[in-house]
mmCIF file of C-alpha atoms in Angstrom:
data_model
loop_
_atom_site.group_PDB
_atom_site.id
_atom_site.type_symbol
_atom_site.label_atom_id
_atom_site.label_comp_id
_atom_site.label_asym_id
_atom_site.label_seq_id
_atom_site.Cartn_x
_atom_site.Cartn_y
_atom_site.Cartn_z
ATOM 1 C CA SER U 1405 0.000 0.000 0.000
ATOM 2 C CA SER U 1406 1.281 3.449 -0.892
ATOM 3 C CA GLY U 1407 0.130 5.025 2.365
ATOM 4 C CA ILE U 1408 -1.103 8.070 0.427
ATOM 5 C CA ASN U 1409 -4.526 9.325 1.425
ATOM 6 C CA ALA U 1410 -6.829 9.604 -1.611
ATOM 7 C CA GLU U 1411 -8.363 12.768 -0.105
ATOM 8 C CA TRP U 1412 -5.165 14.759 -0.519
ATOM 9 C CA PRO U 1413 -5.213 17.210 -3.450
ATOM 10 C CA LEU U 1414 -3.974 15.396 -6.547
ATOM 11 C CA ARG U 1415 -3.239 16.914 -9.918
ATOM 12 C CA PRO U 1416 -2.772 14.967 -13.147
ATOM 13 C CA GLY U 1417 0.795 14.838 -14.435
ATOM 14 C CA ASN U 1418 0.287 13.221 -17.865
ATOM 15 C CA ASN U 1419 0.266 15.938 -20.518
ATOM 16 C CA ILE U 1420 -0.751 14.274 -23.781
ATOM 17 C CA SER U 1421 -0.589 17.561 -25.669
ATOM 18 C CA SER U 1422 3.127 18.094 -24.910
ATOM 19 C CA THR U 1423 5.720 17.966 -27.688
ATOM 20 C CA GLN U 1424 7.587 15.177 -25.897
ATOM 21 C CA TYR U 1425 4.440 13.045 -25.712
ATOM 22 C CA LYS U 1426 3.716 13.627 -29.406
ATOM 23 C CA LYS U 1427 7.281 12.564 -30.330
ATOM 24 C CA LEU U 1428 6.942 9.423 -28.214
ATOM 25 C CA ASP U 1429 3.548 8.629 -29.757
ATOM 26 C CA LYS U 1430 4.956 9.046 -33.284
ATOM 27 C CA THR U 1431 7.911 6.757 -32.481
ATOM 28 C CA LEU U 1432 5.644 4.080 -31.005
ATOM 29 C CA LYS U 1433 3.394 4.138 -34.057
ATOM 30 C CA CYS U 1434 6.436 3.909 -36.339
ATOM 31 C CA TYR U 1435 7.394 0.588 -34.704
ATOM 32 C CA ASN U 1436 3.781 -0.601 -34.292
ATOM 33 C CA LEU U 1437 4.082 -0.520 -30.489
ATOM 34 C CA VAL U 1438 1.363 0.074 -27.921
ATOM 35 C CA GLN U 1439 1.710 1.078 -24.283
ATOM 36 C CA THR U 1440 -0.180 -1.458 -22.161
ATOM 37 C CA ILE U 1441 -0.222 0.186 -18.718
ATOM 38 C CA GLN U 1442 -3.420 2.208 -18.346
ATOM 39 C CA GLY U 1443 -3.244 3.315 -14.709
ATOM 40 C CA ILE U 1444 -1.334 5.770 -12.537
ATOM 41 C CA THR U 1445 2.068 4.300 -11.610
ATOM 42 C CA ARG U 1446 3.590 7.140 -9.589
ATOM 43 C CA ILE U 1447 2.193 9.514 -7.000
ATOM 44 C CA ALA U 1448 4.715 12.136 -5.956
ATOM 45 C CA ARG U 1449 4.583 14.931 -3.415
ATOM 46 C CA LYS U 1450 6.119 18.340 -4.003
ATOM 47 C CA GLY U 1451 5.351 20.645 -1.103
ATOM 48 C CA ASP U 1452 1.593 20.584 -0.538
ATOM 49 C CA ASN U 1453 0.879 19.283 -4.052
ATOM 50 C CA PHE U 1454 0.676 15.724 -5.294
ATOM 51 C CA SER U 1455 1.010 14.597 -8.881
ATOM 52 C CA GLN U 1456 -0.128 11.377 -10.514
ATOM 53 C CA THR U 1457 1.663 10.090 -13.599
ATOM 54 C CA THR U 1458 2.008 6.987 -15.701
ATOM 55 C CA ILE U 1459 5.789 6.849 -15.721
ATOM 56 C CA ASP U 1460 6.308 3.072 -15.574
ATOM 57 C CA VAL U 1461 5.284 1.494 -18.862
ATOM 58 C CA VAL U 1462 5.275 -1.744 -20.856
ATOM 59 C CA PHE U 1463 5.352 -1.593 -24.667
ATOM 60 C CA THR U 1464 4.483 -4.465 -26.993
ATOM 61 C CA ASN U 1465 4.015 -5.225 -30.662
ATOM 62 C CA CYS U 1466 3.241 -8.913 -30.005
ATOM 63 C CA TYR U 1467 -0.512 -8.567 -29.632
ATOM 64 C CA SER U 1468 -1.222 -12.291 -29.969
ATOM 65 C CA ASP U 1469 1.143 -13.096 -27.058
ATOM 66 C CA PHE U 1470 -0.069 -10.282 -24.783
ATOM 67 C CA ILE U 1471 -2.658 -11.320 -22.196
ATOM 68 C CA LYS U 1472 -2.929 -8.408 -19.726
ATOM 69 C CA SER U 1473 -1.102 -5.810 -17.686
ATOM 70 C CA SER U 1474 -2.062 -3.997 -14.522
ATOM 71 C CA VAL U 1475 -0.894 -1.615 -11.839
ATOM 72 C CA LEU U 1476 -0.492 -3.426 -8.519
ATOM 73 C CA LYS U 1477 -1.109 -2.036 -5.036
ATOM 74 C CA GLU U 1478 2.462 -2.812 -3.954
ATOM 75 C CA CYS U 1479 4.891 0.109 -4.075
ATOM 76 C CA ILE U 1480 8.570 0.428 -4.816
ATOM 77 C CA GLY U 1481 9.430 3.846 -3.417
ATOM 78 C CA ASP U 1482 6.817 6.237 -4.823
ATOM 79 C CA HIS U 1483 6.109 3.955 -7.805
ATOM 80 C CA GLN U 1484 3.361 1.360 -7.992
ATOM 81 C CA ALA U 1485 4.518 -2.075 -9.105
ATOM 82 C CA ILE U 1486 3.304 -3.152 -12.540
ATOM 83 C CA MET U 1487 2.561 -6.596 -13.912
ATOM 84 C CA CYS U 1488 2.452 -7.870 -17.474
ATOM 85 C CA GLU U 1489 1.230 -11.323 -18.437
ATOM 86 C CA ILE U 1490 2.239 -12.827 -21.771
ATOM 87 C CA ASN U 1491 1.601 -16.145 -23.439
ATOM 88 C CA SER U 1492 5.091 -17.581 -23.676
ATOM 89 C CA LYS U 1493 5.529 -20.764 -25.633
ATOM 90 C CA VAL U 1494 8.700 -22.496 -24.551
ATOM 91 C CA PRO U 1495 9.656 -25.310 -26.939
ATOM 92 C CA VAL U 1496 9.940 -28.786 -25.482
ATOM 93 C CA ALA U 1497 13.536 -29.997 -25.411
ATOM 94 C CA PRO U 1498 14.236 -32.913 -27.746
ATOM 95 C CA LYS U 1499 14.705 -36.308 -26.160
ATOM 96 C CA LYS U 1500 18.318 -37.138 -25.472
ATOM 97 C CA LYS U 1501 19.942 -39.612 -27.818
ATOM 98 C CA LYS U 1502 22.038 -42.310 -26.295
ATOM 99 C CA VAL U 1503 25.628 -41.849 -27.373
ATOM 100 C CA PRO U 1504 27.603 -45.078 -27.699
ATOM 101 C CA THR U 1505 30.674 -45.154 -25.528
ATOM 102 C CA ALA U 1506 33.809 -47.226 -25.771
ATOM 103 C CA THR U 1507 35.837 -48.497 -22.888
ATOM 104 C CA LEU U 1508 39.438 -47.358 -22.941
ATOM 105 C CA ARG U 1509 42.084 -49.817 -21.811
#
């Protein structure tokens, strides 16, 4: 738990009209990537003000392997932990072949 009281004054920190955001968005589209984290991942205090931002992200272009992502309640410093679940197909190892051995004399 973050220990931050939801009643404190919070202000959004994600500015989707900024030049930096637009450059990031253009780059992501260029590589066919999407950002999967949809929640607030950081709540920071500066004086009497609090800001909420999505600063911790997971990008993917493997839509068929992506199952879900979420922001967890656990915190690491002032960041919420994030989780991403993917469908990972690990190939089965081939059966071992018996190698003939010779006895040395």
